[in-house]
PDB file of C-alpha atoms in Angstrom:
ATOM      1  CA  MET U   1     -35.921 -41.519 -20.426  1.00 54.00           C
ATOM      2  CA  PRO U   2     -33.868 -40.774 -23.584  1.00 58.00           C
ATOM      3  CA  GLU U   3     -33.341 -43.519 -26.141  1.00 61.00           C
ATOM      4  CA  ASN U   4     -29.519 -43.190 -25.927  1.00 65.00           C
ATOM      5  CA  PHE U   5     -29.610 -43.431 -22.137  1.00 63.00           C
ATOM      6  CA  HIS U   6     -26.277 -45.263 -22.037  1.00 69.00           C
ATOM      7  CA  GLN U   7     -24.487 -42.100 -23.223  1.00 82.00           C
ATOM      8  CA  TYR U   8     -25.504 -40.132 -20.120  1.00 88.00           C
ATOM      9  CA  LEU U   9     -23.496 -39.855 -16.929  1.00 92.00           C
ATOM     10  CA  THR U  10     -24.682 -40.289 -13.379  1.00 93.00           C
ATOM     11  CA  THR U  11     -23.862 -37.579 -10.890  1.00 94.00           C
ATOM     12  CA  SER U  12     -20.893 -39.599  -9.593  1.00 94.00           C
ATOM     13  CA  GLU U  13     -19.604 -40.294 -13.105  1.00 93.00           C
ATOM     14  CA  PHE U  14     -20.027 -36.678 -14.172  1.00 93.00           C
ATOM     15  CA  ALA U  15     -18.285 -35.399 -11.024  1.00 93.00           C
ATOM     16  CA  ARG U  16     -15.395 -37.838 -11.510  1.00 93.00           C
ATOM     17  CA  THR U  17     -15.065 -37.010 -15.223  1.00 92.00           C
ATOM     18  CA  CYS U  18     -15.005 -33.243 -14.639  1.00 91.00           C
ATOM     19  CA  GLY U  19     -13.001 -33.213 -11.412  1.00 90.00           C
ATOM     20  CA  VAL U  20     -15.638 -31.716  -9.115  1.00 93.00           C
ATOM     21  CA  THR U  21     -17.551 -33.004  -6.120  1.00 94.00           C
ATOM     22  CA  LYS U  22     -21.118 -34.268  -6.107  1.00 94.00           C
ATOM     23  CA  HIS U  23     -21.896 -31.591  -3.540  1.00 95.00           C
ATOM     24  CA  THR U  24     -20.803 -28.914  -6.023  1.00 95.00           C
ATOM     25  CA  LEU U  25     -23.113 -30.349  -8.692  1.00 95.00           C
ATOM     26  CA  PHE U  26     -26.034 -30.468  -6.239  1.00 95.00           C
ATOM     27  CA  HIS U  27     -25.397 -26.808  -5.374  1.00 95.00           C
ATOM     28  CA  TYR U  28     -25.231 -25.782  -9.042  1.00 94.00           C
ATOM     29  CA  ASP U  29     -28.522 -27.586  -9.619  1.00 94.00           C
ATOM     30  CA  GLU U  30     -30.175 -25.818  -6.675  1.00 94.00           C
ATOM     31  CA  ILE U  31     -29.212 -22.332  -7.873  1.00 94.00           C
ATOM     32  CA  GLY U  32     -30.064 -23.069 -11.509  1.00 93.00           C
ATOM     33  CA  LEU U  33     -26.490 -22.702 -12.740  1.00 94.00           C
ATOM     34  CA  LEU U  34     -26.085 -26.220 -14.126  1.00 94.00           C
ATOM     35  CA  LYS U  35     -29.059 -28.529 -14.029  1.00 93.00           C
ATOM     36  CA  PRO U  36     -28.837 -32.198 -15.086  1.00 93.00           C
ATOM     37  CA  GLU U  37     -30.018 -33.101 -18.552  1.00 90.00           C
ATOM     38  CA  PHE U  38     -32.844 -35.085 -16.981  1.00 89.00           C
ATOM     39  CA  THR U  39     -33.910 -36.643 -13.684  1.00 89.00           C
ATOM     40  CA  ASN U  40     -35.577 -40.066 -13.593  1.00 88.00           C
ATOM     41  CA  SER U  41     -38.635 -41.074 -11.623  1.00 84.00           C
ATOM     42  CA  LYS U  42     -36.507 -42.039  -8.636  1.00 88.00           C
ATOM     43  CA  GLY U  43     -34.848 -38.596  -8.504  1.00 88.00           C
ATOM     44  CA  TYR U  44     -31.475 -39.661  -9.896  1.00 90.00           C
ATOM     45  CA  ARG U  45     -29.707 -36.960 -11.914  1.00 91.00           C
ATOM     46  CA  TYR U  46     -28.126 -37.610 -15.318  1.00 93.00           C
ATOM     47  CA  TYR U  47     -25.787 -35.353 -17.289  1.00 94.00           C
ATOM     48  CA  SER U  48     -24.811 -35.300 -20.946  1.00 92.00           C
ATOM     49  CA  VAL U  49     -21.205 -35.261 -22.128  1.00 91.00           C
ATOM     50  CA  GLN U  50     -21.859 -31.842 -23.712  1.00 91.00           C
ATOM     51  CA  GLN U  51     -22.505 -30.451 -20.220  1.00 93.00           C
ATOM     52  CA  CYS U  52     -18.825 -31.027 -19.460  1.00 93.00           C
ATOM     53  CA  TYR U  53     -18.172 -27.956 -21.626  1.00 91.00           C
ATOM     54  CA  VAL U  54     -20.661 -25.906 -19.627  1.00 92.00           C
ATOM     55  CA  LEU U  55     -18.911 -26.929 -16.433  1.00 93.00           C
ATOM     56  CA  ASP U  56     -15.589 -25.964 -18.030  1.00 92.00           C
ATOM     57  CA  ILE U  57     -16.989 -22.483 -18.687  1.00 91.00           C
ATOM     58  CA  ILE U  58     -18.061 -22.245 -15.063  1.00 93.00           C
ATOM     59  CA  ASN U  59     -14.637 -23.300 -13.779  1.00 91.00           C
ATOM     60  CA  VAL U  60     -12.748 -20.900 -16.051  1.00 88.00           C
ATOM     61  CA  LEU U  61     -14.933 -17.931 -15.129  1.00 89.00           C
ATOM     62  CA  LYS U  62     -14.680 -18.793 -11.430  1.00 89.00           C
ATOM     63  CA  LYS U  63     -10.886 -18.722 -11.709  1.00 85.00           C
ATOM     64  CA  ALA U  64     -11.239 -15.378 -13.477  1.00 82.00           C
ATOM     65  CA  GLY U  65     -12.928 -14.059 -10.348  1.00 83.00           C
ATOM     66  CA  ARG U  66     -16.527 -13.962 -11.508  1.00 86.00           C
ATOM     67  CA  SER U  67     -19.305 -14.771  -9.042  1.00 90.00           C
ATOM     68  CA  LEU U  68     -21.666 -17.686  -9.613  1.00 93.00           C
ATOM     69  CA  GLN U  69     -24.475 -15.202 -10.219  1.00 92.00           C
ATOM     70  CA  GLU U  70     -22.412 -13.466 -12.914  1.00 89.00           C
ATOM     71  CA  ILE U  71     -21.555 -16.805 -14.490  1.00 91.00           C
ATOM     72  CA  LYS U  72     -25.217 -17.802 -14.502  1.00 92.00           C
ATOM     73  CA  GLY U  73     -26.100 -14.566 -16.282  1.00 90.00           C
ATOM     74  CA  PHE U  74     -23.392 -15.179 -18.865  1.00 89.00           C
ATOM     75  CA  ILE U  75     -24.533 -18.749 -19.587  1.00 90.00           C
ATOM     76  CA  GLN U  76     -28.119 -17.595 -19.978  1.00 90.00           C
ATOM     77  CA  ASN U  77     -27.073 -14.847 -22.427  1.00 89.00           C
ATOM     78  CA  GLN U  78     -23.922 -16.422 -23.831  1.00 87.00           C
ATOM     79  CA  ASN U  79     -22.256 -14.560 -26.697  1.00 89.00           C
ATOM     80  CA  THR U  80     -18.793 -13.446 -27.750  1.00 88.00           C
ATOM     81  CA  PRO U  81     -19.072  -9.723 -26.839  1.00 89.00           C
ATOM     82  CA  LEU U  82     -20.284 -10.631 -23.349  1.00 87.00           C
ATOM     83  CA  LEU U  83     -17.349 -13.009 -22.832  1.00 84.00           C
ATOM     84  CA  LEU U  84     -14.887 -10.333 -23.948  1.00 88.00           C
ATOM     85  CA  GLU U  85     -16.455  -7.863 -21.522  1.00 87.00           C
ATOM     86  CA  LEU U  86     -16.084 -10.310 -18.629  1.00 83.00           C
ATOM     87  CA  PHE U  87     -12.439 -10.983 -19.479  1.00 84.00           C
ATOM     88  CA  ARG U  88     -11.629  -7.279 -19.890  1.00 88.00           C
ATOM     89  CA  GLN U  89     -13.204  -6.483 -16.530  1.00 85.00           C
ATOM     90  CA  LYS U  90     -11.116  -9.184 -14.870  1.00 84.00           C
ATOM     91  CA  LEU U  91      -7.976  -7.944 -16.619  1.00 87.00           C
ATOM     92  CA  GLN U  92      -8.535  -4.493 -15.124  1.00 88.00           C
ATOM     93  CA  VAL U  93      -8.908  -6.023 -11.672  1.00 84.00           C
ATOM     94  CA  LEU U  94      -5.697  -8.020 -12.115  1.00 86.00           C
ATOM     95  CA  GLU U  95      -3.797  -4.922 -13.260  1.00 88.00           C
ATOM     96  CA  ALA U  96      -4.937  -3.102 -10.129  1.00 83.00           C
ATOM     97  CA  GLU U  97      -3.924  -6.051  -7.944  1.00 85.00           C
ATOM     98  CA  ARG U  98      -0.529  -6.233  -9.649  1.00 87.00           C
ATOM     99  CA  ALA U  99       0.019  -2.522  -8.994  1.00 81.00           C
ATOM    100  CA  LYS U 100      -0.829  -3.048  -5.318  1.00 80.00           C
ATOM    101  CA  ILE U 101       1.555  -5.993  -5.058  1.00 85.00           C
ATOM    102  CA  LYS U 102       4.356  -4.029  -6.741  1.00 83.00           C
ATOM    103  CA  LYS U 103       3.755  -1.097  -4.420  1.00 77.00           C
ATOM    104  CA  MET U 104       3.891  -3.381  -1.387  1.00 80.00           C
ATOM    105  CA  GLN U 105       7.126  -4.971  -2.632  1.00 84.00           C
ATOM    106  CA  ASN U 106       8.686  -1.525  -2.975  1.00 79.00           C
ATOM    107  CA  LEU U 107       7.473  -0.526   0.485  1.00 74.00           C
ATOM    108  CA  LEU U 108       8.895  -3.638   2.101  1.00 81.00           C
ATOM    109  CA  GLU U 109      12.251  -3.348   0.322  1.00 83.00           C
ATOM    110  CA  ASN U 110      12.507   0.268   1.393  1.00 75.00           C
ATOM    111  CA  ALA U 111      11.458  -0.565   4.972  1.00 75.00           C
ATOM    112  CA  ILE U 112      14.172  -3.229   5.208  1.00 82.00           C
ATOM    113  CA  GLU U 113      16.810  -0.829   3.880  1.00 78.00           C
ATOM    114  CA  MET U 114      15.802   1.977   6.235  1.00 72.00           C
ATOM    115  CA  THR U 115      15.615  -0.314   9.281  1.00 76.00           C
ATOM    116  CA  GLU U 116      19.044  -1.795   8.591  1.00 77.00           C
ATOM    117  CA  GLN U 117      20.419   1.714   8.100  1.00 73.00           C
ATOM    118  CA  ALA U 118      18.968   2.801  11.435  1.00 68.00           C
ATOM    119  CA  GLN U 119      20.621  -0.106  13.224  1.00 67.00           C
ATOM    120  CA  GLU U 120      24.009   1.063  11.957  1.00 70.00           C
ATOM    121  CA  THR U 121      23.426   4.754  12.617  1.00 65.00           C
ATOM    122  CA  LEU U 122      25.941   6.575  14.789  1.00 62.00           C
ATOM    123  CA  TYR U 123      24.849   9.387  17.088  1.00 65.00           C
ATOM    124  CA  THR U 124      27.644  11.926  16.804  1.00 72.00           C
ATOM    125  CA  GLY U 125      25.705  15.173  16.819  1.00 87.00           C
ATOM    126  CA  PRO U 126      24.760  17.495  13.967  1.00 93.00           C
ATOM    127  CA  SER U 127      26.592  17.480  10.661  1.00 92.00           C
ATOM    128  CA  LEU U 128      26.366  19.295   7.351  1.00 94.00           C
ATOM    129  CA  GLU U 129      25.283  17.330   4.302  1.00 94.00           C
ATOM    130  CA  GLU U 130      24.610  18.164   0.674  1.00 95.00           C
ATOM    131  CA  CYS U 131      21.225  16.650  -0.143  1.00 94.00           C
ATOM    132  CA  GLU U 132      19.624  16.031  -3.501  1.00 94.00           C
ATOM    133  CA  GLU U 133      16.206  17.291  -4.494  1.00 95.00           C
ATOM    134  CA  GLU U 134      13.323  15.105  -3.255  1.00 96.00           C
ATOM    135  CA  TYR U 135       9.548  15.128  -3.666  1.00 97.00           C
ATOM    136  CA  PHE U 136       6.808  14.278  -1.180  1.00 97.00           C
ATOM    137  CA  ILE U 137       3.105  13.512  -1.142  1.00 96.00           C
ATOM    138  CA  ALA U 138       1.914  15.474   1.883  1.00 96.00           C
ATOM    139  CA  SER U 139      -1.190  15.960   4.032  1.00 95.00           C
ATOM    140  CA  LYS U 140      -1.493  19.207   5.990  1.00 93.00           C
ATOM    141  CA  LEU U 141      -2.067  19.024   9.743  1.00 92.00           C
ATOM    142  CA  LYS U 142      -4.278  21.344  11.754  1.00 86.00           C
ATOM    143  CA  ARG U 143      -2.115  23.027  14.318  1.00 77.00           C
ATOM    144  CA  GLY U 144      -3.150  22.924  17.945  1.00 69.00           C
ATOM    145  CA  ASP U 145      -5.088  19.636  17.831  1.00 69.00           C
ATOM    146  CA  GLY U 146      -2.160  17.516  19.019  1.00 72.00           C
ATOM    147  CA  ASP U 147      -1.828  13.743  18.897  1.00 81.00           C
ATOM    148  CA  LYS U 148      -5.506  13.105  18.135  1.00 84.00           C
ATOM    149  CA  GLU U 149      -5.280  15.133  14.929  1.00 84.00           C
ATOM    150  CA  PHE U 150      -1.973  13.501  14.006  1.00 89.00           C
ATOM    151  CA  ALA U 151      -3.375   9.959  14.401  1.00 89.00           C
ATOM    152  CA  HIS U 152      -6.481  10.829  12.375  1.00 90.00           C
ATOM    153  CA  LYS U 153      -4.498  12.520   9.620  1.00 91.00           C
ATOM    154  CA  LEU U 154      -1.990   9.662   9.471  1.00 92.00           C
ATOM    155  CA  ASN U 155      -4.746   7.145   8.705  1.00 92.00           C
ATOM    156  CA  GLU U 156      -6.339   9.511   6.212  1.00 93.00           C
ATOM    157  CA  HIS U 157      -2.974  10.064   4.517  1.00 94.00           C
ATOM    158  CA  ARG U 158      -2.268   6.341   4.219  1.00 90.00           C
ATOM    159  CA  ASP U 159      -5.734   5.679   2.765  1.00 92.00           C
ATOM    160  CA  TYR U 160      -5.291   8.450   0.217  1.00 92.00           C
ATOM    161  CA  CYS U 161      -1.926   7.115  -0.969  1.00 89.00           C
ATOM    162  CA  GLU U 162      -3.281   3.573  -1.222  1.00 85.00           C
ATOM    163  CA  ASN U 163      -6.513   4.502  -2.995  1.00 85.00           C
ATOM    164  CA  GLN U 164      -4.676   6.703  -5.488  1.00 87.00           C
ATOM    165  CA  PHE U 165      -2.006   4.018  -6.120  1.00 82.00           C
ATOM    166  CA  ILE U 166       0.718   6.524  -5.280  1.00 88.00           C
ATOM    167  CA  ASP U 167       4.218   5.083  -5.618  1.00 84.00           C
ATOM    168  CA  CYS U 168       5.838   6.309  -2.417  1.00 86.00           C
ATOM    169  CA  GLU U 169       8.403   4.979   0.017  1.00 85.00           C
ATOM    170  CA  PHE U 170       7.588   3.337   3.349  1.00 81.00           C
ATOM    171  CA  PRO U 171       8.827   5.606   6.135  1.00 85.00           C
ATOM    172  CA  ILE U 172       6.674   8.447   7.346  1.00 89.00           C
ATOM    173  CA  TRP U 173       8.130  11.937   7.167  1.00 95.00           C
ATOM    174  CA  THR U 174       6.968  15.084   8.912  1.00 95.00           C
ATOM    175  CA  ILE U 175       7.671  18.559   7.600  1.00 97.00           C
ATOM    176  CA  LEU U 176       7.979  21.615   9.827  1.00 96.00           C
ATOM    177  CA  CYS U 177       7.729  25.036   8.236  1.00 96.00           C
ATOM    178  CA  LYS U 178      10.672  27.414   8.591  1.00 96.00           C
ATOM    179  CA  GLU U 179       8.816  30.007  10.671  1.00 95.00           C
ATOM    180  CA  HIS U 180       7.565  27.415  13.163  1.00 95.00           C
ATOM    181  CA  PHE U 181      11.031  25.896  13.511  1.00 96.00           C
ATOM    182  CA  GLU U 182      12.547  29.304  14.186  1.00 95.00           C
ATOM    183  CA  SER U 183       9.828  30.238  16.707  1.00 94.00           C
ATOM    184  CA  GLY U 184      10.245  26.964  18.617  1.00 94.00           C
ATOM    185  CA  ASP U 185       6.811  25.594  17.744  1.00 93.00           C
ATOM    186  CA  TYR U 186       7.882  22.106  16.735  1.00 93.00           C
ATOM    187  CA  TYR U 187       4.500  20.510  16.029  1.00 92.00           C
ATOM    188  CA  PRO U 188       4.758  19.409  12.352  1.00 93.00           C
ATOM    189  CA  ASP U 189       2.861  21.110   9.558  1.00 94.00           C
ATOM    190  CA  TYR U 190       2.644  18.068   7.267  1.00 96.00           C
ATOM    191  CA  ILE U 191       2.633  14.275   7.297  1.00 95.00           C
ATOM    192  CA  SER U 192       4.261  12.955   4.144  1.00 95.00           C
ATOM    193  CA  ASN U 193       5.919  10.113   2.255  1.00 94.00           C
ATOM    194  CA  LYS U 194       8.774  10.477  -0.199  1.00 93.00           C
ATOM    195  CA  LEU U 195       7.802   9.904  -3.820  1.00 94.00           C
ATOM    196  CA  ARG U 196       9.856   7.846  -6.220  1.00 86.00           C
ATOM    197  CA  THR U 197       8.854  10.226  -9.013  1.00 89.00           C
ATOM    198  CA  PRO U 198       7.002  13.559  -8.729  1.00 91.00           C
ATOM    199  CA  ILE U 199       3.286  13.613  -9.508  1.00 90.00           C
ATOM    200  CA  PRO U 200       0.993  16.548 -10.264  1.00 90.00           C
ATOM    201  CA  GLY U 201      -1.359  17.871  -7.634  1.00 89.00           C
ATOM    202  CA  GLU U 202      -1.670  20.245  -4.698  1.00 91.00           C
ATOM    203  CA  ARG U 203      -0.357  17.608  -2.259  1.00 93.00           C
ATOM    204  CA  LEU U 204       3.068  17.586  -3.939  1.00 95.00           C
ATOM    205  CA  LEU U 205       5.854  19.223  -1.910  1.00 96.00           C
ATOM    206  CA  ARG U 206       9.461  19.658  -3.012  1.00 95.00           C
ATOM    207  CA  LYS U 207      12.499  19.383  -0.766  1.00 96.00           C
ATOM    208  CA  PRO U 208      15.104  21.557  -2.514  1.00 96.00           C
ATOM    209  CA  LYS U 209      18.601  20.417  -3.287  1.00 96.00           C
ATOM    210  CA  GLY U 210      21.189  22.072  -1.095  1.00 95.00           C
ATOM    211  CA  LEU U 211      22.960  22.188   2.249  1.00 96.00           C
ATOM    212  CA  TYR U 212      21.242  20.705   5.318  1.00 97.00           C
ATOM    213  CA  VAL U 213      22.059  20.294   8.975  1.00 96.00           C
ATOM    214  CA  VAL U 214      21.357  16.642   9.767  1.00 95.00           C
ATOM    215  CA  LEU U 215      20.927  15.077  13.184  1.00 94.00           C
ATOM    216  CA  ASN U 216      19.834  11.575  14.169  1.00 92.00           C
ATOM    217  CA  HIS U 217      17.461  11.870  17.110  1.00 93.00           C
ATOM    218  CA  ARG U 218      17.224   8.834  19.362  1.00 90.00           C
ATOM    219  CA  GLY U 219      14.239   8.705  21.704  1.00 91.00           C
ATOM    220  CA  SER U 220      10.523   9.398  21.772  1.00 92.00           C
ATOM    221  CA  TYR U 221       8.746  11.972  19.662  1.00 91.00           C
ATOM    222  CA  GLU U 222       8.086  13.967  22.833  1.00 91.00           C
ATOM    223  CA  THR U 223      11.823  14.621  23.264  1.00 93.00           C
ATOM    224  CA  MET U 224      12.463  15.766  19.691  1.00 94.00           C
ATOM    225  CA  SER U 225      12.355  19.395  20.846  1.00 94.00           C
ATOM    226  CA  GLU U 226      15.743  18.759  22.486  1.00 95.00           C
ATOM    227  CA  SER U 227      17.232  17.693  19.155  1.00 95.00           C
ATOM    228  CA  TYR U 228      15.703  20.696  17.392  1.00 96.00           C
ATOM    229  CA  SER U 229      17.351  22.932  20.013  1.00 95.00           C
ATOM    230  CA  ILE U 230      20.710  21.262  19.392  1.00 95.00           C
ATOM    231  CA  ILE U 231      20.320  21.897  15.661  1.00 96.00           C
ATOM    232  CA  LYS U 232      19.490  25.555  16.321  1.00 96.00           C
ATOM    233  CA  GLU U 233      22.574  25.935  18.488  1.00 95.00           C
ATOM    234  CA  PHE U 234      24.710  24.354  15.803  1.00 95.00           C
ATOM    235  CA  ILE U 235      23.319  26.700  13.123  1.00 95.00           C
ATOM    236  CA  GLU U 236      23.929  29.764  15.277  1.00 94.00           C
ATOM    237  CA  HIS U 237      27.466  28.687  16.185  1.00 93.00           C
ATOM    238  CA  LYS U 238      28.359  28.218  12.515  1.00 92.00           C
ATOM    239  CA  GLY U 239      26.976  31.613  11.570  1.00 93.00           C
ATOM    240  CA  MET U 240      24.495  30.008   9.204  1.00 95.00           C
ATOM    241  CA  ALA U 241      20.883  30.897   8.496  1.00 95.00           C
ATOM    242  CA  VAL U 242      17.809  28.693   8.193  1.00 96.00           C
ATOM    243  CA  CYS U 243      16.549  29.028   4.636  1.00 94.00           C
ATOM    244  CA  GLY U 244      14.032  26.200   4.342  1.00 95.00           C
ATOM    245  CA  GLU U 245      11.850  23.696   6.120  1.00 96.00           C
ATOM    246  CA  ALA U 246      12.769  21.074   8.722  1.00 97.00           C
ATOM    247  CA  TYR U 247      12.244  17.454   7.649  1.00 97.00           C
ATOM    248  CA  ALA U 248      12.045  14.441   9.961  1.00 96.00           C
ATOM    249  CA  VAL U 249      11.913  10.811   8.815  1.00 93.00           C
ATOM    250  CA  ASP U 250      11.255   7.775  10.985  1.00 88.00           C
ATOM    251  CA  LEU U 251      14.144   5.320  10.669  1.00 86.00           C
ATOM    252  CA  LEU U 252      12.976   3.234  13.639  1.00 85.00           C
ATOM    253  CA  ASN U 253       9.536   3.776  15.111  1.00 81.00           C
ATOM    254  CA  TYR U 254       6.627   1.850  16.638  1.00 78.00           C
ATOM    255  CA  PHE U 255       6.746  -0.676  13.792  1.00 78.00           C
ATOM    256  CA  ALA U 256      10.138  -1.920  14.948  1.00 77.00           C
ATOM    257  CA  GLU U 257      10.485  -0.889  18.583  1.00 80.00           C
ATOM    258  CA  LYS U 258       8.041  -1.188  21.470  1.00 85.00           C
ATOM    259  CA  ASN U 259      10.024   1.200  23.648  1.00 90.00           C
ATOM    260  CA  PRO U 260       9.794   4.802  22.360  1.00 89.00           C
ATOM    261  CA  GLU U 261      13.230   5.494  23.791  1.00 90.00           C
ATOM    262  CA  HIS U 262      14.645   3.313  21.003  1.00 86.00           C
ATOM    263  CA  TYR U 263      13.039   5.259  18.171  1.00 89.00           C
ATOM    264  CA  VAL U 264      15.386   6.826  15.626  1.00 89.00           C
ATOM    265  CA  VAL U 265      14.277   9.920  13.707  1.00 92.00           C
ATOM    266  CA  GLN U 266      16.578  11.688  11.248  1.00 93.00           C
ATOM    267  CA  ILE U 267      16.072  15.467  11.213  1.00 96.00           C
ATOM    268  CA  SER U 268      17.365  17.712   8.451  1.00 96.00           C
ATOM    269  CA  VAL U 269      17.054  21.492   8.184  1.00 97.00           C
ATOM    270  CA  LYS U 270      17.949  23.503   5.088  1.00 96.00           C
ATOM    271  CA  VAL U 271      20.538  26.206   5.749  1.00 96.00           C
ATOM    272  CA  SER U 272      22.704  28.708   3.944  1.00 93.00           C
ATOM    273  CA  THR U 273      26.289  29.489   4.890  1.00 74.00           C
ATOM    274  CA  VAL U 274      29.167  31.625   3.701  1.00 59.00           C
ATOM    275  CA  SER U 275      31.899  29.396   5.073  1.00 51.00           C
ATOM    276  CA  ASN U 276      32.845  25.745   5.202  1.00 47.00           C
ATOM    277  CA  ASP U 277      34.184  25.659   8.727  1.00 47.00           C
ATOM    278  CA  ALA U 278      34.547  22.564  10.852  1.00 42.00           C
ATOM    279  CA  LEU U 279      31.378  20.553  11.136  1.00 44.00           C
ATOM    280  CA  GLU U 280      31.674  19.580  14.816  1.00 46.00           C
ATOM    281  CA  MET U 281      29.517  20.992  17.606  1.00 44.00           C
ATOM    282  CA  PRO U 282      31.219  23.469  19.916  1.00 46.00           C
ATOM    283  CA  GLU U 283      32.641  22.005  23.118  1.00 45.00           C
ATOM    284  CA  GLN U 284      30.142  22.076  25.948  1.00 40.00           C
TER     285      GLN U 284
END
């Protein structure tokens, strides 16, 4: 037993002084992370005041996200460069977490805006709108594989955007190529999300600025062909020509509505025209 025995702390005293539980100290002893300064013949543990600083190191590194095994390795090889490396590693993790949180905040804000917009949407038939240029991160679909391919590609697309920290908006878009729209094959060519700012890469698609026929489809995805037919009729009646892709964005989908008949999908098709005639559909 040390000569200055009175300066040592029992397990209870040490735990109370440092704000931890006795169970925590027993665990640290078992794994060799923080052993008592000495143990007497009866098995009672005693700690020195200096070990409070070791426990402080453990607590700080735990809050910094380091595992007990990592902390043990640091204490055994303690030096300034190693501490800086641990802190820099944690800083990188925090930056990544902050980016994820910011992305989720943007997604939620956009989802709220789009959902509120959908609730106020009127269903008055096709109209002509001047649209600004927009950019999309897109994943190409294999044609002919139907819903199974769409579900698989949707999950793959979401994972890609998340893993690449892509800053995109919440609602899912589909893009239908001009030739498929004109031929009546309405299965989409791409799943996509609108980007806040364009990024380089082969998955980037641009929606050109210009004139679009816009229609709010209400109902299930299976009935969207009816809305595409209405848009085609409108284009033909106005003497316009399709000059770009067809874009569809979910305003209300399975996230908000259980009944597919309550879904709202906004469809827009790029067109060219030589006149600015009335925008209403012809009388049926």
